[in-house]
XYZ file of C-alpha atoms in Angstrom:
555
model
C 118.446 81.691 175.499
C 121.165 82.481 173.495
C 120.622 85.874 171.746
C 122.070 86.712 167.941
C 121.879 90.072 169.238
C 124.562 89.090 172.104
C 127.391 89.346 169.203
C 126.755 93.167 168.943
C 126.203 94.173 172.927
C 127.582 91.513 175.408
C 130.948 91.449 177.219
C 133.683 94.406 177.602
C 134.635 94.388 174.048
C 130.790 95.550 173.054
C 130.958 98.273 175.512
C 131.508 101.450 172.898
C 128.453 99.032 171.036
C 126.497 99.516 174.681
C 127.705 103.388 174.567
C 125.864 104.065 171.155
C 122.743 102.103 172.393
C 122.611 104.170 175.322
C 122.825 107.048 172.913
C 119.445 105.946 171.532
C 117.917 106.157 175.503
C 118.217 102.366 176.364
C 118.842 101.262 179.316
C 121.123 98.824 180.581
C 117.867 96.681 181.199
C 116.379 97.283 177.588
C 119.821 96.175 175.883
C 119.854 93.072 178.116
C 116.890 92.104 176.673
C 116.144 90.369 172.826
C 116.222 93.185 170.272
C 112.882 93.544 167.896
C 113.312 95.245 164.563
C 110.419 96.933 163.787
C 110.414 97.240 160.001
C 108.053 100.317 159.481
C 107.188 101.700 155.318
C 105.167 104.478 156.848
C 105.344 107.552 154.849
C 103.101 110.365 153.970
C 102.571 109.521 150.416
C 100.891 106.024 150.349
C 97.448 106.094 151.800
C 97.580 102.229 153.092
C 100.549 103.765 154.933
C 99.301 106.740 156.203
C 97.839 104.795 159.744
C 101.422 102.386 159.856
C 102.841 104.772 162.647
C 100.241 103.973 164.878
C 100.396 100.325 163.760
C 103.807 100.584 164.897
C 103.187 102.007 168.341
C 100.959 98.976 168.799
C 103.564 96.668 167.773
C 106.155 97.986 169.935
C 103.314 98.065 173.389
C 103.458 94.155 172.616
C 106.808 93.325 172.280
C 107.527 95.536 175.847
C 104.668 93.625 176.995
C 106.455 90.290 176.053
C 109.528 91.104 177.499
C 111.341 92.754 174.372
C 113.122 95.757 173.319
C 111.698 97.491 169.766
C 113.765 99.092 168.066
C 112.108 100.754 164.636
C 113.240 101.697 161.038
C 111.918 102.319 157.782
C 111.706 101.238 154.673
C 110.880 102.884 151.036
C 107.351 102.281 149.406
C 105.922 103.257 145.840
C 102.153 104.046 145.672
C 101.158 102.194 141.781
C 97.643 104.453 141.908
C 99.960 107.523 142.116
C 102.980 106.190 139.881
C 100.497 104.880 137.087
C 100.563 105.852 133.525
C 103.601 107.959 134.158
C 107.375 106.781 133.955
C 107.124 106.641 137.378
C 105.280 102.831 136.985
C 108.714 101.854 135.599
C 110.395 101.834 139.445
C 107.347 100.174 140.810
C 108.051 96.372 140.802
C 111.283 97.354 140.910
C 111.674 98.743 144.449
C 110.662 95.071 145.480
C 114.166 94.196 145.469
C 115.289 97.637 147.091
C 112.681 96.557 150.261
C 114.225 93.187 150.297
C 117.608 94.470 150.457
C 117.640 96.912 152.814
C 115.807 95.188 155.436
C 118.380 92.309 154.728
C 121.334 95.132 155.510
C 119.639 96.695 158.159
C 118.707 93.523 160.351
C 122.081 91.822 159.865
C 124.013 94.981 160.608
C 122.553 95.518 163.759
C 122.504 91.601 164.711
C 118.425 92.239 165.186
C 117.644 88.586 166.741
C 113.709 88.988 165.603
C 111.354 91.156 163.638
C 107.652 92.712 162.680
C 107.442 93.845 159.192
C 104.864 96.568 158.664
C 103.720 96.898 154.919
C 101.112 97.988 153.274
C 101.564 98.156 149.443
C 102.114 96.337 146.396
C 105.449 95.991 146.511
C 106.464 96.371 150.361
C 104.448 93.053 150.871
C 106.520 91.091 149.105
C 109.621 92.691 149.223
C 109.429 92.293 152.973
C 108.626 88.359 152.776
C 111.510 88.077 150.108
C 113.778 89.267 153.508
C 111.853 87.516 155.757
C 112.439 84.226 153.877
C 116.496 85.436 152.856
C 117.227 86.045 156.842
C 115.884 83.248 158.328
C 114.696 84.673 161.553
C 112.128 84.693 163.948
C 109.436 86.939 161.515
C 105.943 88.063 161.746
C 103.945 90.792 159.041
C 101.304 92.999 160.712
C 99.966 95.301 157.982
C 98.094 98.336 157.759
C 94.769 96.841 156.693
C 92.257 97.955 153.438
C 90.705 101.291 152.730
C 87.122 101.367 153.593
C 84.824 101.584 150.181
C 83.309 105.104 149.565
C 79.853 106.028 148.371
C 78.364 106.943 145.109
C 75.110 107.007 144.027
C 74.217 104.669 146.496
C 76.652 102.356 145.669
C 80.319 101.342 146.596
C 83.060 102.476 144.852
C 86.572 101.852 144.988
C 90.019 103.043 143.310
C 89.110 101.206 139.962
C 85.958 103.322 140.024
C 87.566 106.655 139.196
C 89.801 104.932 136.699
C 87.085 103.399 134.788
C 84.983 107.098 135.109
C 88.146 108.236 133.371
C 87.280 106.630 129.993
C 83.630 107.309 131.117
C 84.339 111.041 130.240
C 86.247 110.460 127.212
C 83.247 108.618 125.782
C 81.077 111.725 126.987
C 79.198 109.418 129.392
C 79.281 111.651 132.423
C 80.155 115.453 132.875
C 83.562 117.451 134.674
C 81.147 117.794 138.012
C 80.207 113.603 137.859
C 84.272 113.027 137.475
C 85.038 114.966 140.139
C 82.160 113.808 142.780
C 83.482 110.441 142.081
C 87.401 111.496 142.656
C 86.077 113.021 145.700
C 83.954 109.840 146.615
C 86.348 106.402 145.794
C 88.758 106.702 148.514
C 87.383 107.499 151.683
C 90.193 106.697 154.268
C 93.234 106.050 154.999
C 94.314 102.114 154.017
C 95.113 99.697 151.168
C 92.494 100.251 148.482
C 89.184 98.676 149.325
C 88.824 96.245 146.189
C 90.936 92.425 146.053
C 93.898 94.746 144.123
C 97.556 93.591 144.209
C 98.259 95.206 148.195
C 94.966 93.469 149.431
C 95.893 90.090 147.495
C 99.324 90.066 149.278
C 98.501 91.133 152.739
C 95.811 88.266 152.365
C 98.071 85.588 150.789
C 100.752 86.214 153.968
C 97.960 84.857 156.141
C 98.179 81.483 154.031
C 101.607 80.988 153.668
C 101.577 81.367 157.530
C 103.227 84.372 158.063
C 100.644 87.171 159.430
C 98.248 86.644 161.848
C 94.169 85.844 161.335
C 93.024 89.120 160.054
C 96.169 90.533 158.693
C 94.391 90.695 155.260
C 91.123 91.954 155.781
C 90.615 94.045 158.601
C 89.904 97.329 157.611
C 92.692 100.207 158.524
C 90.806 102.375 160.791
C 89.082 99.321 163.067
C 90.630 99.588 166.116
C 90.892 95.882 166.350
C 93.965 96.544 163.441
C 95.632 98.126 166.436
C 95.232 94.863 168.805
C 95.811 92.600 166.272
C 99.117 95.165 166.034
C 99.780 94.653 169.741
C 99.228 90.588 169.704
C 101.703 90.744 166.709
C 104.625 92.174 168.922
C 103.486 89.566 171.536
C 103.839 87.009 169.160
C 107.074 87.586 168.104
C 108.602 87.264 171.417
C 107.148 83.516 171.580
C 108.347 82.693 167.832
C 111.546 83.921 169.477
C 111.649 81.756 172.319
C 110.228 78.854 170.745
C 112.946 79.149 167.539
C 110.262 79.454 164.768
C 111.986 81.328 162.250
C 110.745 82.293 158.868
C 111.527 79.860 156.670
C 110.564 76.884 158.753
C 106.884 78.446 158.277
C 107.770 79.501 154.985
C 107.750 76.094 153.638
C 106.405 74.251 149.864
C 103.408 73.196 151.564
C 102.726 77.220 152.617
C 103.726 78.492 149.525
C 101.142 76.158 148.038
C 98.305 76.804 150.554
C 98.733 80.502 149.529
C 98.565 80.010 145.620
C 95.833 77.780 146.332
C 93.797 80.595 148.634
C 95.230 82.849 145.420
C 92.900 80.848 143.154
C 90.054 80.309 145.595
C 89.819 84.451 145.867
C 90.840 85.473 142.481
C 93.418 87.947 143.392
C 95.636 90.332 141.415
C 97.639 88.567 138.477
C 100.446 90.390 140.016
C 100.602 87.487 142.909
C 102.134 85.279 140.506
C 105.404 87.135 140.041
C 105.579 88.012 144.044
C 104.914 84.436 145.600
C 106.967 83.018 142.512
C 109.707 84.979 144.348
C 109.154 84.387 147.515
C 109.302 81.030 147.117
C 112.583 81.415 145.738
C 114.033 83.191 148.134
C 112.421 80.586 150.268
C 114.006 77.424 148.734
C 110.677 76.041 147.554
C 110.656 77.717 143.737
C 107.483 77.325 142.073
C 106.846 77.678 138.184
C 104.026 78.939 136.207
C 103.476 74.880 135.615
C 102.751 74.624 139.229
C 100.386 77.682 139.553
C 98.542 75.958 136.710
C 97.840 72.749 138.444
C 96.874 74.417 141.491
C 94.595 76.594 139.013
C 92.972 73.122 137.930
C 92.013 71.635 141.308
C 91.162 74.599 143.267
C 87.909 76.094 142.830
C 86.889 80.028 142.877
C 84.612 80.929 145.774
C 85.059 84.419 146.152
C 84.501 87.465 143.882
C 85.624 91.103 145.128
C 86.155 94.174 143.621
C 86.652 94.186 140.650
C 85.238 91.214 139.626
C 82.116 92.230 141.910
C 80.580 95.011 143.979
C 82.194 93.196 147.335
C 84.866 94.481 149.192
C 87.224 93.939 151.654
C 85.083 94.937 154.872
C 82.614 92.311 153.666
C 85.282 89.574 153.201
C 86.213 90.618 156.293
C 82.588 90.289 158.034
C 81.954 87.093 156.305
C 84.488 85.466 158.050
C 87.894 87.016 156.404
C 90.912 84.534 154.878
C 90.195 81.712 157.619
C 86.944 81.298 156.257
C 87.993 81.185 152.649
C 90.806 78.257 153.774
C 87.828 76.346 156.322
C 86.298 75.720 152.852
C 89.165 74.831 150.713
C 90.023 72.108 153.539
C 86.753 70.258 152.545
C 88.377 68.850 149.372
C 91.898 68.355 151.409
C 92.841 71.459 148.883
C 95.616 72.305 151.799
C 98.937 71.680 153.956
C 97.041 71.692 157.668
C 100.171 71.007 159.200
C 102.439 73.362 158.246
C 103.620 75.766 161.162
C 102.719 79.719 161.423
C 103.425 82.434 162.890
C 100.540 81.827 165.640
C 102.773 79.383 167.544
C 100.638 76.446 165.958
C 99.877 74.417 162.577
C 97.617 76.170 159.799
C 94.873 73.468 161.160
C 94.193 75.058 164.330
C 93.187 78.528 162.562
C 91.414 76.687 160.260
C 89.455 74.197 162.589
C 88.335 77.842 164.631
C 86.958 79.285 161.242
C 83.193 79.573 160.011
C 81.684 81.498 156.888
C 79.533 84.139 157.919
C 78.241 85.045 154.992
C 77.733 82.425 151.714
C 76.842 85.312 149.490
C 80.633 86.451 150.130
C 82.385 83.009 150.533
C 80.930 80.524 148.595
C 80.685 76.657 149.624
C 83.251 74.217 147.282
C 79.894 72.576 146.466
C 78.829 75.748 144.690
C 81.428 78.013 143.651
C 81.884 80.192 141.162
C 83.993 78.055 138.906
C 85.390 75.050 139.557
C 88.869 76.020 138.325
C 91.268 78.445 140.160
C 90.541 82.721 139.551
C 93.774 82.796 137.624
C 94.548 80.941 134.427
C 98.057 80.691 132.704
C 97.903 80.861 129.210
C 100.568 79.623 126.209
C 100.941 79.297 122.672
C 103.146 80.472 120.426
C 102.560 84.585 121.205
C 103.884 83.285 125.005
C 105.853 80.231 124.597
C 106.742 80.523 128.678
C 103.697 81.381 129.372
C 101.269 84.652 130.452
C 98.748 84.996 133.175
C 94.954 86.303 132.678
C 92.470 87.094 136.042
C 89.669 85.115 134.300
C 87.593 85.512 137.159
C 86.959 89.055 136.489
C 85.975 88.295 132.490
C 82.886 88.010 131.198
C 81.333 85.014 129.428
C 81.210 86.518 126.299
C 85.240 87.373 125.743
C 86.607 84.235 127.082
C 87.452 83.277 123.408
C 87.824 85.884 121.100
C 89.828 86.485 117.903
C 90.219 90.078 116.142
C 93.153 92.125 114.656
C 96.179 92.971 116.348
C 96.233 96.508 117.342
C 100.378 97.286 117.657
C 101.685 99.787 120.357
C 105.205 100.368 121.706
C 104.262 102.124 124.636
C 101.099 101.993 127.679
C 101.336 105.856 126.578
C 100.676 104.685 122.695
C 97.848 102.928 123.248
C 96.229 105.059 125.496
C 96.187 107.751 123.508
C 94.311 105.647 121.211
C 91.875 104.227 122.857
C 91.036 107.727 124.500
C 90.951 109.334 121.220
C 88.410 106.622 119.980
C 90.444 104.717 117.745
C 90.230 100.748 119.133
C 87.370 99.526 117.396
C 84.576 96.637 119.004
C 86.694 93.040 117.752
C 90.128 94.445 117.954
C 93.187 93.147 120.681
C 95.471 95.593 121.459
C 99.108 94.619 122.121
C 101.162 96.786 124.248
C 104.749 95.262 124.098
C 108.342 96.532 125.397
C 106.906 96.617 128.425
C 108.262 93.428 130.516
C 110.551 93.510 133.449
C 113.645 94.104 130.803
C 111.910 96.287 128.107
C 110.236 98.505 130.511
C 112.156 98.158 132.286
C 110.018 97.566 135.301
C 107.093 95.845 134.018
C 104.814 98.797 134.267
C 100.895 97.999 135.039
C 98.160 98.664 132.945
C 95.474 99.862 134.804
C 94.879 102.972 132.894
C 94.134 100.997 129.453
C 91.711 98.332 130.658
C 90.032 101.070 132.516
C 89.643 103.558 129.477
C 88.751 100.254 127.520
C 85.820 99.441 130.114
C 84.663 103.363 130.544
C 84.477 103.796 126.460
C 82.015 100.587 126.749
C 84.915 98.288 124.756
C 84.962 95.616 127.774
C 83.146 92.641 126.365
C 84.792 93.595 122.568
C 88.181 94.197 123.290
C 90.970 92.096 124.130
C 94.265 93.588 125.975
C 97.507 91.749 125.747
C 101.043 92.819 127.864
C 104.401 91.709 128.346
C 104.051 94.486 131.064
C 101.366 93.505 134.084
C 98.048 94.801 135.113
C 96.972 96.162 138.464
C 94.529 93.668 140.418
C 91.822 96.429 139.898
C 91.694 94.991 135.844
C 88.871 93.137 134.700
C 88.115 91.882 131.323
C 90.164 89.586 129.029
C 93.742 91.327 129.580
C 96.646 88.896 129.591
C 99.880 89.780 130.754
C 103.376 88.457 131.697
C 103.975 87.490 128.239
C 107.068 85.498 128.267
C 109.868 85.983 126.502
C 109.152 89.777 126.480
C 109.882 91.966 123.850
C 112.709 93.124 124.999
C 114.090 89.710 124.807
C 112.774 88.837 121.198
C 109.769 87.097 122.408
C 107.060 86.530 119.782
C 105.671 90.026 120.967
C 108.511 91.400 119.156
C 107.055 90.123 115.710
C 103.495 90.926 115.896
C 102.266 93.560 113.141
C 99.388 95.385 112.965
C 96.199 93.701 111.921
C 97.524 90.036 112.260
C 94.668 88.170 114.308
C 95.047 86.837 117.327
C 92.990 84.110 118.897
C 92.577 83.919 122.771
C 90.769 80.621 124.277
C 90.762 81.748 128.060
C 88.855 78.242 128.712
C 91.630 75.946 126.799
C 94.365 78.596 128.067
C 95.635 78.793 124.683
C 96.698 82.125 122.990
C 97.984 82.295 119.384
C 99.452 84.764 116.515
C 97.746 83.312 113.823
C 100.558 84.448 111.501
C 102.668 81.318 109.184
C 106.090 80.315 110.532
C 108.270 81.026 107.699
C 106.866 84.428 107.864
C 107.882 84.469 111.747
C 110.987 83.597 110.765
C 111.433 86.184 108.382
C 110.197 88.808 110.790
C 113.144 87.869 113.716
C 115.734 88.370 110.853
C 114.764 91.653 110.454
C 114.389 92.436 113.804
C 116.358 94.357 116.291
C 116.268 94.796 120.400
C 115.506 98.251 120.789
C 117.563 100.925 122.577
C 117.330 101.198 125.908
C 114.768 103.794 127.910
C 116.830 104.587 130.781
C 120.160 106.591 131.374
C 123.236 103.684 131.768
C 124.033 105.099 135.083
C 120.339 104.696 136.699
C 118.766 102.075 139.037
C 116.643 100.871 136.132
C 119.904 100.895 133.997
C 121.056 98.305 136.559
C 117.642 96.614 137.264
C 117.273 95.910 133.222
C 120.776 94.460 133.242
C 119.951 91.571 136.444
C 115.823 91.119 135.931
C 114.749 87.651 135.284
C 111.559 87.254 132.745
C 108.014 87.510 134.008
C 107.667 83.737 134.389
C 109.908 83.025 136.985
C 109.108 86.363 139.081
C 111.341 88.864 137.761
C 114.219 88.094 140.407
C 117.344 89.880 140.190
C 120.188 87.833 138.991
C-alpha cells in the first residue's frame, strides 16, 4: 500500500526527515509503518475535555494494535458555559475556523496518511469535521462523551439548571444557600454537559453523517466502554486506511441529510444549523436553510432531552442511543441506508442491528411528538434569509405571539433589564448587532432566555437574535436573523415598542411596521463602528464571515 506518509520518510533523501523522527523515539519499525494523527483538544479548562487524554491513550492502544504508528497533537477549544455573557462569547464560533485550520496545517505538513479527531465541545466538533471533509483522508471522530446529570432535590439537573436558578434569585425565588447547592449540584463529572446542548447535538449528529462510531454521541464520559469504543476507533482507522475510505466519500449529500434529518428527529441545538451548513460546504454537498426546512417538514420529532425535558443523555444512551433514533426514522424511508461510514460498512448495517429500549425516551414515528422536524426556520420581512427557532423546546401557549418590541444593542443591555425587572409579560425583546459580523462572533444567548425563564417570563416573552442561542434555550427565542444588523438587515430598523408577530406554526415572523416608514428608517441609518481593535482575530474574522444563513464560513 502506497503510503502519503512515504513522501516525508522513504528513500536516502528523507533520511535527516528519519533523523528528526527518531528524535521523537521511533523506531525504524514504527516509521515504516502508516502514520496516525491523533488530533487531541484536551486541555484543563473544558470539562468535556478534561477525560480526552485518556481517550487518547485508548486511541493510540488501537491503532498499535492495528498495525499503526500514533503520533498525537493538539488543538485549541473554547468552553461557551465559561465564555458566556462575557466578551469572551465573541471568539466562540469563531475558533471553529482556527480548529479547522490548524488541523488542515498540521496533517498536511507532516504528510499524516490517516487520522482520529478527539473533540468534545461546541466548536471542536465541527471545526474538526470542517478538516476532516477539507483533507480528504482516511478520518474517524472518537469524542469524549456527555457529563453525567447531577442531583437536586431529587431530581436531575443539568448546566441550564444553574442558569435558569440565576434569574430564579433575581426574582427572589430561592435564597444565596439554594444558588449555591445547585452550582455545587449541576455538573457532576467530567464530560460534555448532560442535556441535548450544542456539544451533545454534534457529537451525536457525527454518528449520522457516518463519521463516529455507534455510541460516539451518547455514551457517557466516565463509562469505561468510552475507552473501548476509544480503542476500536484507532482499530478502525487502520481498516478505513487500507480499504481507501476517506472522509469525504462518507461525507456525502445523502449523510449530510441523514444527519439534519436525525437533527430534527432529536431536536438538537439551533446551533447545528450553522455547523452542518458548513460542513457540508467544506464537503461539496452545501445545504441551505431551504433544505433544512424540507427536511423539517417530513421528519418527525421523537425525542425530547434536556431542555426540552427532564431526559438526558445517559437515558438516550440506555434507550438505545443515536442507532435507535435512526432504526425509527428508517420506517418512513426518512434516510440514505447506503451511504458508507466509518464502520467499514453502509449506514444500513448499524441501523438493521438497532432496537429502542426504551419508548418513553425514543418515541415510535407512529406516535411522536410532532410530526414536523424539532427545528423550524422562520422568515418574513424582520429575516428576509431566514432565522432558526428550537420549537421543540416551546410551549403551546407562545408558539404565536405578538407584543412590543423591546430594543437592545447588546446581550449585556438586555440582561441588565430583564434582571432588573424591566421586560414586562407580552413584550419580545430584540437583541441585535450581534450576528457573525456585528458581534462579531455571533455570541449565544443563554444567559437571557435563562433569566427570562427563572423571573417566570417563559410562556410571556418572546426573544429574538441575530446572535445564536446555546442548545440549553427553551422557549420561543429565534435566532440567526439574516441579514444581521451589522449588515443593515431589518434588525437594524426595529424601534422600541413596534409589535412584532411570531407564528412558530406558519414559520412566519414579521415587524408589523409600514414600508415607507422602513424605508425612511434605512435612510437614516448607519452601520455602526466596529467592537474590536483593527489588528485582532475578530478584526479579521468580521472582515471574511459569511451571514448566519449559510453557516458563517470564512470567505
Amino acid at each position: 500500500m502506497e503510503l502519503r506518509s512515504d513522501r516525508m520518510k522513504t528513500g536516502p533523501s528523507k533520511a535527516p526527515h528519519r533523523s528528526l523522527l527518531k528524535a521523537d523515539g521511533l523506531t525504524d519499525e514504527e516509521i515504516a509503518r502508516p502514520l496516525i494523527a491523533v488530533v487531541n483538544s484536551a486541555n484543563e479548562v473544558i470539562p468535556g475535555h478534561l477525560g480526552l487524554r485518556n481517550v487518547a491513550d485508548a486511541v493510540k492502544a488501537g491503532i498499535r494494535m492495528a498495525g499503526g504508528t500514533p503520533l498525537e497533537f493538539s488543538t485549541i477549544g473554547i468552553c461557551d458555559g465559561i465564555a458566556m455573557n462575557h466578551a469572551g462569547m465573541r471568539y466562540s464560533l469563531a475558533s471553529r475556523e482556527v480548529i479547522a485550520d490548524s488541523v488542515e496545517l498540521v496533517v498536511q505538513a507532516h504528510a499524516f496518511d490517516a487520522m482520529v479527531l478527539i473533540p468534545n465541545c461546541d466548536k471542536v466538533v465541527p471545526g474538526m469535521l470542517m478538516a476532516a471533509a477539507r483533507l480528504d483522508i482516511p478520518a474517524i471522530v472518537v469524542s469524549g462523551g456527555p457529563m453525567l446529570a447531577g442531583r437536586h432535590g431529587g431530581k436531575d439537573i443539568d448546566l441550564d439548571t444553574v442558569f435558569t436558578a440565576v434569574g430564579k434569585h433575581a426574582a427572589g425565588a430561592i435564597g444565596d444557600a439554594e444558588l449555591c447547592e445547585i452550582e455545587n449540584a449541576a455538573c457532576p463529572t467530567c464530560g460534555s454537559c448532560a442535556g441535548l446542548f450544542t456539544a451533545n447535538s454534534m457529537n451525536c449528529l457525527t454518528e449520522a453523517i457516518g463519521m463516529g462510531l455507534p455510541g460516539n454521541g451518547t455514551i457517557p464520559a466516565v463509562y469505561s466502554e468510552r475507552l473501548r469504543l476509544a480503542k476500536h476507533a484507532g482499530m478502525k482507522i487502520m481498516e478505513l486506511l487500507e480499504k481507501g475510505i476517506t472522509a469525504r466519500q462518507v461525507m456525502t449529500p445523502g449523510a449530510v441529510r441523514n444527519a439534519m434529518s436525525l437533527d430534527m428527529a432529536f431536536g438538537g441545538s439551533s446551533n447545528t444549523v450553522l455547523h452542518l451548513t458548513a460542513i457540508a460546504h467544506e464537503a461539496g454537498a452545501d445545504i441551505t436553510l431551504d433544505d433544512w426546512a424540507a427536511v423539517s417538514a417530513r421528519t418527525p420529532n421523537l425525542v425530547r432531552i434536556s431542555p426540552a425535558s427532564d431526559y438526558h443523555m445517559q437515558d438516550l444512551d440506555a434507550a438505545g442511543g443515536i442507532p435507535a433514533i435512526m432504526s425509527e426514522l428508517a420506517k418512513r424511508d426518512l434516510l440514505d441506508l447506503d451511504v458508507m461510514t466509518v464502520t467499514g460498512a453502509p449506514m444500513r448495517a448499524t441501523v438493521e442491528r438497532a432496537a429502542v429500549r426504551d419508548g418513553d425516551v425514543i418515541h415510535s414515528v407512529d406516535a411522536p411528538y410532532m410530526a414536523v422536524g424539532g427545528l423550524r426556520v422562520m422568515r418574513g420581512n424582520l429575516a428576509p434569509n431566514g432565522a432558526v427557532v428550537k420549537q421543540s423546546a416551546v410551549s403551546a401557549g407562545m408558539r404565536q405571539h405578538s407584543g412590543p418590541a423591546r430594543v437592545f444593542d447588546s446581550e449585556e443591555a438586555a440582561v441588565e433589564a430583564i434582571l432588573s425587572r424591566r421586560i414586562l409579560e407580552g413584550d419580545v425583546v430584540v437583541i441585535r448587532y450581534e450576528g457573525p459580523k456585528g458581534g462579531p462572533g455571533m455570541r449565544e444567548m443563554l444567559t437571557p432566555t435563562s433569566a427570562i425563564s427563572g423571573m417566570g417570563l417563559s410562556t410571556s416573552v418572546a426573544l429574538i437574535t441575530d446572535g445564536r442561542f446555546s442548545g440549553a434555550t427553551k422557549g420561543p427565542a429565534i435566532g440567526h436573523v439574516s441579514p444581521e444588523a451589522a449588515a443593515g438587515g431589518t434588525i437594524a430598523l426595529v424601534s422600541e415598542g413596534d409589535t412584532i408577530r411570531i407564528d412558530i406554526d406558519a414559520g412566519t415572523i414579521t415587524l408589523e411596521v409600514p414600508d415607507d416608514v422602513l424605508v425612511a428608517r434605512r435612510a437614516m441609518w448607519t452601520a455602526p463602528a466596529s467592537k474590536t481593535a483593527p489588528n485582532s482575530y475578530l478584526a479579521r474574522y468580521a472582515a471574511q464571515v459569511s451571514s448566519a444563513d449559510t453557516g458563517a464560513v470564512l470567505s
